[in-house]
Amino acid sequence: MHQIGAELDADTIERVRHSMASQGLMTHLGATLADIRAGLVTLRLPFRPELTQHHGFFHAGSTAAIADTAGGYAGMTLFAADKSVLTVEFKLNLISPGRGDWLEATGRVIKPGRTLTICQLDVWGVTSTARTHVATGMQTLISVAPPA
Amino acid sequence: MHQIGAELDADTIERVRHSMASQGLMTHLGATLADIRAGLVTLRLPFRPELTQHHGFFHAGSTAAIADTAGGYAGMTLFAADKSVLTVEFKLNLISPGRGDWLEATGRVIKPGRTLTICQLDVWGVTSTARTHVATGMQTLISVAPPA
Amino acid sequence: MHQIGAELDADTIERVRHSMASQGLMTHLGATLADIRAGLVTLRLPFRPELTQHHGFFHAGSTAAIADTAGGYAGMTLFAADKSVLTVEFKLNLISPGRGDWLEATGRVIKPGRTLTICQLDVWGVTSTARTHVATGMQTLISVAPPA
Amino acid sequence: MHQIGAELDADTIERVRHSMASQGLMTHLGATLADIRAGLVTLRLPFRPELTQHHGFFHAGSTAAIADTAGGYAGMTLFAADKSVLTVEFKLNLISPGRGDWLEATGRVIKPGRTLTICQLDVWGVTSTARTHVATGMQTLISVAPPA
């Protein structure tokens, strides 16, 4: 198995980029892939009023969407090339208000597996001067055959 | 305390509608309030390609966003009028693919409290002929003074 | 598939009772099977000082242990006879202090599956005059071949 | 605030030891405090048949009990001396079978707070030659006045 954080071959990176591009929600929110490593994927989501809750901060739904996606792709980097990924469940603690010029979400595989893979999810709110831990969570993924 | 599911006064309903309208993300996704009762709020989210994951179904992030919001407002209906609501944490199991003409998300207060309130979250995928349980989860809310 | 709550054949009930009897922890805590139905199992745990936390109430670990076991067996009643069950993950909200003459824990299958099964977990603290909702949670189970 | 992992004064350590000694369940299971640092507490639980599930491994309830307790005391080390701690909720992923001569559970504060504190929970199964990551989870604690 790959060591978590190791560099990946071009095919795997392309597979993740291609899947990400097919996610309507990620485009709609404005999220982009910032880093793709073995079992470790980072997404970035610039602030827009379209992403906010009732206090003007990033909505927990925005935070959750990129955390879930980062974790899903972190898992997918360790799957066989003919497998796709689905989220079984995730849990997120919102530990600070979602403030920042952008959010950065990291999914990190804690326990890879043939059927189930477990990821840690972390989201930071980033400005030019500060980096705040906004959310932390866990996620269970399942490796599946892609739908026909 | 109100009985869960009871009708609400016009002021509380207006307070929820006003807060919902201020959530940029809900407008951006296209979610609307379908029903507002004491401790029991339902949101609706019509299908759009802008809400999808890599298999073309509703993204878990879309599901999570409306589930979290439904729960937050379910809690808020039971808070004092000068309090706002924040999500402490939530956990969601994605139990069926997010298929449907629209999603319907319900937040239901299980345990109201002066500081913390616990909600059950459920999301269904709905078509003219079927109603599928797409996700189920739990959420912890905190009652806070609104930011200045 | 069985309807949740339906009566079970004697073999399935015996399979659950036999497995429960082999759980050293359940005997050590003093938990017993109170009801075994299709996808719906109830355990009972009488109060003892050996089960308490630092305020003298049932410890969250006692609550979690019987909730997890109730859910596991609820799932197992729906599995093929040659399969065993493992907990993938569970989440529990402790919504009231664990007071009562005994705890009653129910696991109820929300979504059965060939590989994964999702249960709702609920625990009540019971006295001769009151029944308090002590904890509520969710659990993901996996159906596995028993270890050799 | 203390740095996580910093040494603690004798009073705080004594407060944790005293509380632990009052937990009937920890004595009944055979768990002991192995290390007490600021926001970082480790418990040890030697294997006994009284702690097992139906395959003869540590029961998820045993794992959960010491994980929850380790997290609770990790939080308590950062509270004011006149405050007690309750678990609001926790979530645990059981990532490997609970095998080992003993379990080691660590609670680590990720986000301290005046009302709510968030901990990461990790449990290892330990033998003289191996150390396996058995479970990982998250926990939300609340600081409360002790019951009268």
XYZ file of C-alpha atoms in Angstrom:
592
model
C 0.000 0.000 0.000
C 0.983 3.599 -0.510
C 2.233 5.517 2.466
C -0.284 8.221 3.408
C 0.889 11.503 1.879
C 3.090 9.870 -0.770
C 3.128 11.196 -4.321
C 0.757 9.543 -6.751
C 1.096 8.449 -10.357
C -0.430 10.692 -13.035
C -3.268 8.240 -13.777
C -4.625 8.275 -10.242
C -4.391 12.060 -10.045
C -6.213 12.326 -13.370
C -8.900 9.920 -12.139
C -9.557 12.144 -9.109
C -9.539 15.363 -11.188
C -11.923 13.822 -13.705
C -14.332 12.693 -10.985
C -14.175 16.066 -9.239
C -14.989 17.843 -12.515
C -18.109 15.674 -12.809
C -19.453 16.786 -9.428
C -21.961 19.521 -10.197
C -22.012 20.631 -6.576
C -18.276 21.275 -6.343
C -18.401 23.528 -9.418
C -21.544 25.250 -8.152
C -19.891 26.021 -4.817
C -16.580 26.978 -6.420
C -14.414 24.310 -4.784
C -11.135 23.222 -6.333
C -8.609 20.468 -5.719
C -5.559 21.951 -4.052
C -3.508 18.817 -3.412
C -3.863 15.119 -4.214
C -1.618 12.634 -2.435
C -2.002 8.997 -1.468
C -4.804 8.921 1.083
C -4.569 12.668 1.603
C -6.566 15.178 -0.448
C -7.068 18.906 0.097
C -9.835 21.080 -1.343
C -10.109 24.850 -1.342
C -13.330 26.871 -1.272
C -13.090 30.678 -1.632
C -15.577 32.746 0.334
C -18.706 33.933 -1.476
C -21.997 35.206 -0.056
C -23.575 32.214 -1.844
C -21.923 29.904 0.715
C -23.121 31.504 3.939
C -25.442 30.831 6.839
C -27.549 33.353 8.760
C -24.598 35.086 10.454
C -22.696 35.608 7.204
C -20.107 32.872 7.850
C -19.518 29.758 5.767
C -22.568 27.505 6.209
C -21.971 24.147 7.898
C -23.348 22.665 4.683
C -20.542 24.281 2.682
C -18.023 23.050 5.211
C -19.514 19.564 5.166
C -19.674 19.389 1.379
C -15.963 19.985 0.878
C -14.954 17.890 3.886
C -16.981 14.956 2.582
C -15.516 15.361 -0.900
C -11.934 15.659 0.348
C -12.357 12.467 2.350
C -14.010 10.616 -0.510
C -11.143 11.380 -2.856
C -8.543 10.623 -0.197
C -10.081 7.167 -0.036
C -10.375 6.821 -3.807
C -6.642 7.354 -4.306
C -6.111 4.030 -2.518
C -8.804 2.081 -4.371
C -8.288 -0.066 -7.472
C -8.724 1.965 -10.668
C -12.034 0.282 -11.519
C -13.682 1.139 -8.214
C -15.720 4.147 -7.257
C -16.392 5.571 -3.806
C -19.512 6.310 -1.774
C -19.839 7.881 1.657
C -21.414 5.522 4.181
C -21.571 8.151 6.899
C -19.731 11.115 8.285
C -19.729 13.137 11.481
C -18.530 16.696 11.757
C -17.906 18.918 14.776
C -18.125 22.617 13.933
C -15.540 23.906 16.378
C -15.187 27.552 15.287
C -17.294 29.926 13.176
C -16.631 29.413 9.470
C -14.677 32.610 8.922
C -11.963 33.161 6.349
C -11.083 34.210 2.817
C -11.328 30.566 1.938
C -11.872 27.196 3.539
C -9.354 24.425 3.222
C -10.618 20.881 3.749
C -8.391 17.862 4.197
C -9.403 14.228 4.060
C -6.835 11.810 5.456
C -7.195 8.043 5.407
C -6.797 6.617 8.905
C -7.655 3.034 8.033
C -7.759 1.811 4.432
C -9.645 -1.359 3.645
C -10.846 -3.506 0.789
C -14.512 -2.708 1.526
C -14.520 0.122 4.084
C -12.090 2.991 4.496
C -12.057 5.429 7.417
C -10.957 9.064 7.015
C -10.319 11.960 9.298
C -11.781 15.223 8.034
C -10.489 18.676 8.952
C -11.464 22.102 7.716
C -9.636 25.364 8.299
C -10.706 28.941 7.695
C -7.784 30.752 6.158
C -6.916 34.429 5.759
C -3.618 36.049 4.814
C -2.749 36.225 8.504
C -4.585 33.410 10.283
C -5.549 29.784 9.986
C -8.423 28.631 12.207
C -9.525 25.061 12.770
C -13.195 25.323 11.749
C -14.324 21.700 11.763
C -13.106 18.209 12.471
C -14.775 14.931 11.746
C -14.705 11.330 10.680
C -15.996 9.540 7.643
C -16.663 5.952 6.581
C -16.327 5.218 2.849
C -17.241 2.159 0.841
C -15.526 0.991 -2.319
C -18.123 0.131 -4.959
C -18.363 -0.788 -8.613
C -19.363 2.367 -10.523
C -23.049 2.444 -11.559
C -23.594 1.022 -15.079
C -42.959 23.955 26.129
C -44.574 23.388 22.760
C -45.492 19.877 21.786
C -43.306 18.737 18.881
C -45.248 19.263 15.652
C -47.649 21.829 17.117
C -48.590 24.922 15.152
C -46.521 28.020 15.759
C -47.376 31.679 16.147
C -46.780 33.960 13.170
C -43.803 35.697 14.796
C -41.792 32.501 15.213
C -42.558 31.397 11.661
C -41.507 34.820 10.386
C -38.287 34.608 12.418
C -37.410 31.288 10.755
C -38.335 32.526 7.258
C -36.266 35.669 7.752
C -33.243 33.707 8.911
C -33.575 31.214 6.062
C -33.716 34.072 3.534
C -30.413 35.362 4.945
C -28.632 32.062 4.286
C -26.792 32.557 1.010
C -26.196 28.835 0.660
C -29.868 27.874 0.821
C -30.709 30.328 -1.981
C -27.689 29.200 -3.996
C -28.747 25.549 -3.728
C -32.414 26.351 -4.320
C -33.770 25.054 -0.999
C -37.073 26.285 0.380
C -38.963 25.949 3.642
C -41.818 23.516 3.165
C -43.188 23.314 6.710
C -42.419 24.996 10.036
C -43.845 23.518 13.207
C -42.728 23.505 16.815
C -39.481 21.508 16.856
C -40.193 20.100 13.409
C -39.063 21.800 10.195
C -39.071 20.476 6.623
C -37.003 21.793 3.700
C -37.332 20.956 0.036
C -34.533 20.921 -2.536
C -35.436 20.332 -6.211
C -32.964 18.360 -8.290
C -30.499 20.324 -10.403
C -27.234 19.164 -12.000
C -25.586 21.833 -9.805
C -26.290 19.661 -6.739
C -24.750 16.378 -7.873
C -21.837 14.117 -7.090
C -19.809 12.018 -9.551
C -22.609 9.530 -10.291
C -25.167 12.232 -11.057
C -27.131 11.827 -7.794
C -27.615 14.470 -5.115
C -24.223 15.058 -3.459
C -23.925 14.129 0.213
C -22.994 17.777 0.706
C -26.368 18.874 -0.684
C -28.110 16.337 1.513
C -26.114 17.429 4.545
C -26.692 21.129 3.918
C -30.477 20.887 3.985
C -30.525 18.309 6.789
C -28.361 20.578 8.946
C -30.527 23.590 8.152
C -33.797 21.765 8.819
C -32.479 20.653 12.209
C -31.154 24.100 13.073
C -34.512 25.719 12.448
C -36.391 22.928 14.220
C -34.318 23.828 17.266
C -34.732 27.572 16.760
C -38.524 27.338 16.900
C -38.156 26.327 20.546
C -35.611 28.989 21.517
C -36.386 32.359 23.048
C -36.934 35.024 20.375
C -33.634 36.775 21.153
C -31.501 33.660 20.661
C -29.820 32.355 17.570
C -28.707 28.820 16.785
C -25.396 27.192 15.866
C -24.654 23.586 14.982
C -22.255 21.973 17.443
C -21.978 18.752 15.439
C -23.958 16.443 13.245
C -23.645 12.908 11.946
C -25.314 11.627 8.823
C -25.664 8.109 7.425
C -26.211 8.084 3.667
C -28.429 5.029 3.437
C -29.568 5.164 -0.212
C -28.319 6.956 -3.335
C -29.605 10.539 -3.477
C -32.115 10.007 -6.251
C -35.343 11.923 -6.758
C -37.053 14.929 -8.306
C -36.410 16.654 -5.036
C -35.029 16.007 -1.579
C -37.104 16.563 1.506
C -35.220 17.079 4.764
C -36.802 17.004 8.186
C -35.280 18.136 11.440
C -37.111 16.966 14.557
C -36.176 17.950 18.092
C -35.631 14.868 20.243
C -34.414 16.685 23.334
C -34.839 20.423 23.762
C -32.638 22.229 26.257
C -31.730 25.669 27.494
C -28.163 25.356 26.168
C -28.092 22.237 23.969
C -30.820 20.779 21.785
C -30.656 17.398 20.030
C -32.367 16.762 16.693
C -32.991 13.795 14.504
C -32.348 14.476 10.817
C -33.957 12.575 7.944
C -33.801 13.113 4.209
C -35.971 11.502 1.558
C -35.618 11.426 -2.201
C -39.035 12.012 -3.678
C -40.542 11.392 -7.108
C -44.173 11.384 -8.186
C -44.312 7.661 -7.447
C -41.740 6.920 -4.748
C -40.280 8.215 -1.522
C -36.885 6.796 -0.545
C -35.146 7.269 2.781
C -31.846 8.769 1.609
C -30.169 9.778 4.857
C -30.658 9.731 8.596
C -28.663 11.459 11.257
C -28.360 13.308 14.511
C -27.444 16.859 15.365
C -26.458 18.810 18.461
C -27.394 22.501 18.465
C -26.420 25.299 20.824
C -28.527 28.331 21.645
C -26.399 31.476 21.430
C -26.753 35.233 21.514
C -26.650 36.479 17.911
C -23.306 38.044 16.898
C -23.243 41.827 17.415
C -37.366 -9.603 4.215
C -38.963 -9.629 7.654
C -40.981 -6.644 8.690
C -39.218 -4.784 11.495
C -40.725 -5.927 14.787
C -42.130 -9.178 13.412
C -41.865 -12.385 15.399
C -38.862 -14.582 14.676
C -38.411 -18.306 14.302
C -36.933 -20.210 17.237
C -33.605 -20.811 15.476
C -32.852 -17.130 15.003
C -33.821 -16.333 18.582
C -31.587 -19.170 19.793
C -28.726 -17.882 17.641
C -28.992 -14.445 19.285
C -29.280 -15.888 22.809
C -26.285 -18.130 22.198
C -24.171 -15.241 20.928
C -25.242 -12.998 23.819
C -24.274 -15.708 26.325
C -20.793 -15.764 24.782
C -20.235 -12.044 25.387
C -18.205 -11.856 28.568
C -18.934 -8.144 28.916
C -22.713 -8.531 28.918
C -22.527 -11.098 31.738
C -20.002 -8.975 33.642
C -22.283 -5.929 33.439
C -25.424 -7.956 34.167
C -27.277 -7.233 30.925
C -30.000 -9.551 29.672
C -32.011 -9.918 26.493
C -35.522 -8.624 27.103
C -37.022 -8.944 23.619
C -35.836 -10.281 20.261
C -37.823 -9.415 17.153
C -36.917 -9.036 13.498
C -34.587 -6.041 13.347
C -35.609 -4.938 16.827
C -33.826 -6.112 19.981
C -34.141 -4.856 23.556
C -31.635 -5.341 26.373
C -32.082 -4.646 30.069
C -29.361 -3.623 32.518
C -30.260 -3.369 36.228
C -28.552 -0.628 38.221
C -25.472 -1.591 40.219
C -22.758 0.636 41.686
C -20.368 -1.299 39.411
C -21.914 0.467 36.386
C -21.574 4.083 37.484
C -19.668 7.219 36.611
C -18.403 9.897 38.978
C -21.869 11.276 39.858
C -23.287 7.860 40.705
C -25.398 7.517 37.539
C -25.043 4.853 34.854
C -21.726 5.476 33.065
C -21.934 6.427 29.379
C -19.800 3.322 28.816
C -22.516 1.129 30.345
C -25.125 2.888 28.233
C -23.001 2.540 25.106
C -22.221 -1.125 25.734
C -25.856 -2.218 25.837
C -26.913 0.151 23.042
C -24.178 -1.229 20.784
C -25.127 -4.810 21.643
C -28.851 -4.243 21.123
C -28.150 -2.752 17.696
C -25.740 -5.528 16.751
C -28.293 -8.219 17.510
C -31.098 -6.280 15.835
C -28.973 -6.408 12.694
C -28.024 -10.062 13.177
C -31.659 -11.179 13.214
C -31.831 -10.110 9.558
C -28.558 -11.728 8.468
C -28.160 -15.169 6.928
C -27.639 -17.840 9.599
C -23.965 -18.340 8.670
C -23.026 -14.672 9.101
C -21.780 -12.841 12.140
C -21.951 -9.133 12.904
C -19.379 -6.446 13.704
C -19.899 -2.798 14.590
C -18.324 -0.458 12.051
C -19.101 2.653 14.052
C -21.679 4.149 16.345
C -22.570 7.575 17.660
C -24.446 8.228 20.858
C -25.942 11.402 22.291
C -26.306 11.261 26.068
C -29.443 13.360 26.422
C -30.317 12.854 30.113
C -28.401 11.636 33.165
C -28.341 7.839 33.321
C -30.760 7.468 36.212
C -33.095 4.557 36.833
C -33.588 1.161 38.436
C -32.514 -0.259 35.117
C -31.598 0.808 31.629
C -33.460 -0.455 28.619
C -31.649 -0.306 25.275
C -33.302 -0.816 21.922
C -31.602 -1.366 18.585
C -33.872 -0.937 15.579
C -32.785 -1.555 11.996
C -33.442 1.506 9.843
C -31.802 0.204 6.693
C -30.915 -3.461 6.256
C -28.330 -4.400 3.650
C -26.322 -7.300 2.358
C -23.035 -5.759 3.532
C -23.968 -2.805 5.746
C -26.941 -2.376 8.070
C -27.886 0.872 9.831
C -29.582 0.887 13.242
C -31.120 3.468 15.482
C -30.121 3.088 19.134
C -32.170 4.325 22.082
C -31.677 3.912 25.803
C -34.183 4.677 28.555
C -33.707 4.903 32.289
C -36.663 3.168 33.909
C -38.134 3.239 37.393
C -41.493 1.984 38.632
C -42.953 5.416 37.918
C -40.910 6.996 35.123
C -39.239 6.283 31.832
C -36.589 8.775 30.724
C -34.922 8.920 27.331
C -31.267 8.676 28.359
C -29.473 8.287 25.026
C -30.111 8.132 21.316
C -27.740 7.201 18.555
C -26.962 5.536 15.278
C -24.886 2.534 14.369
C -23.396 1.027 11.219
C -22.997 -2.766 11.225
C -21.206 -5.059 8.811
C -22.156 -8.633 8.048
C -19.063 -10.846 8.142
C -18.081 -14.478 8.044
C -17.412 -15.595 11.636
C -13.693 -15.875 12.500
C -12.324 -19.407 11.921
C -4.444 28.025 28.762
C -2.245 24.991 29.177
C -0.532 23.606 26.132
C -1.970 20.200 25.272
C 0.319 17.543 26.735
C 1.922 19.856 29.296
C 2.558 18.649 32.827
C -0.130 19.398 35.377
C -0.058 20.562 38.974
C -0.591 17.933 41.686
C -4.081 19.245 42.554
C -5.478 18.707 39.080
C -3.951 15.248 38.847
C -5.424 14.394 42.251
C -8.832 15.696 41.134
C -8.782 13.360 38.126
C -7.567 10.373 40.170
C -10.232 11.002 42.796
C -12.989 11.200 40.188
C -11.741 8.081 38.409
C -11.739 6.157 41.695
C -15.412 7.104 42.142
C -16.418 5.555 38.808
C -17.777 2.130 39.662
C -17.591 1.035 36.036
C -13.866 1.745 35.650
C -13.079 -0.378 38.720
C -15.473 -3.104 37.566
C -13.792 -3.263 34.157
C -10.287 -2.995 35.619
C -9.260 0.239 33.917
C -6.500 2.414 35.333
C -5.129 5.878 34.645
C -1.824 5.544 32.833
C -1.024 9.192 32.129
C -2.613 12.544 32.988
C -1.452 15.632 31.126
C -3.118 18.894 30.203
C -5.887 17.979 27.775
C -4.371 14.544 27.215
C -5.274 11.508 29.324
C -4.465 7.836 28.776
C -6.245 4.860 30.308
C -5.183 1.215 30.301
C -7.494 -1.801 30.349
C -5.925 -5.292 30.671
C -7.622 -8.108 28.789
C -10.049 -10.292 30.723
C -12.735 -12.644 29.426
C -15.190 -10.388 31.298
C -14.572 -7.655 28.680
C -15.250 -9.600 25.495
C -17.781 -9.813 22.702
C -18.956 -12.932 20.851
C -15.650 -13.527 19.023
C -13.569 -13.323 22.198
C -12.108 -9.864 21.457
C -12.555 -6.730 23.541
C -16.219 -5.682 23.238
C -16.903 -2.337 21.551
C -18.584 -1.397 24.823
C -15.307 -1.921 26.705
C -13.476 0.099 24.077
C -16.097 2.840 24.201
C -16.149 2.979 28.001
C -12.448 3.712 28.353
C -12.357 5.997 25.313
C -15.219 8.061 26.715
C -13.573 8.221 30.138
C -10.165 9.179 28.752
C -11.758 12.005 26.781
C -13.841 13.187 29.717
C -10.784 13.496 31.951
C -8.726 15.084 29.188
C -11.377 17.797 29.113
C -11.629 18.034 32.889
C -7.916 18.834 33.245
C -8.654 22.128 31.462
C -11.784 23.030 33.442
C -11.942 25.248 36.516
C -11.498 23.209 39.717
C -15.141 23.643 40.727
C -16.534 22.225 37.490
C -17.422 18.693 36.591
C -17.693 17.101 33.161
C -20.443 15.308 31.246
C -20.342 13.692 27.822
C -22.745 15.332 25.375
C -22.083 12.795 22.640
C -19.382 10.653 21.165
C -18.804 8.739 17.961
C -16.449 5.820 17.610
C -15.216 3.934 14.556
C -14.087 0.405 15.378
C -11.321 0.074 12.822
C -9.675 -3.212 13.861
C -10.726 -6.164 16.043
C -10.139 -5.430 19.719
C -7.168 -7.735 20.169
C -4.312 -7.290 22.632
C -2.992 -7.940 26.112
C -4.465 -4.598 27.033
C -6.215 -1.634 25.471
C -4.807 1.839 25.702
C -7.243 4.721 25.258
C -6.239 8.319 24.738
C -8.444 11.379 24.936
C -6.938 14.518 23.461
C -8.592 17.931 23.551
C -8.861 19.379 20.057
C -10.879 22.438 20.984
C -11.247 23.575 24.590
C -14.102 25.895 25.465
C -15.853 27.496 28.403
C -19.032 25.480 27.816
C -18.167 22.811 25.240
C -14.903 20.956 24.700
C -14.146 18.658 21.759
C -11.831 15.647 22.094
C -10.306 13.141 19.760
C -10.483 9.573 21.067
C -8.112 6.794 20.066
C -7.767 3.241 21.315
C -4.948 0.818 20.641
C -4.685 -2.896 21.263
C -1.245 -3.575 22.665
C 0.870 -6.715 22.990
C 4.560 -7.072 23.781
C 5.294 -6.959 20.043
C 2.502 -4.971 18.381
C 0.344 -1.912 18.753
C -2.835 -1.851 16.655
C -5.137 1.108 16.165
C -8.433 -0.401 17.334
C -10.760 2.594 17.395
C -10.863 6.297 16.662
C -13.550 8.779 17.481
C -14.691 12.189 18.571
C -16.404 13.441 21.678
C -18.232 16.578 22.775
C -18.027 17.401 26.501
C -19.865 19.969 28.575
C -18.547 21.677 31.663
C -21.166 21.608 34.416
C -21.569 22.401 38.085
C -21.324 19.122 40.016
C -24.713 17.771 41.188
C -25.591 18.917 44.719
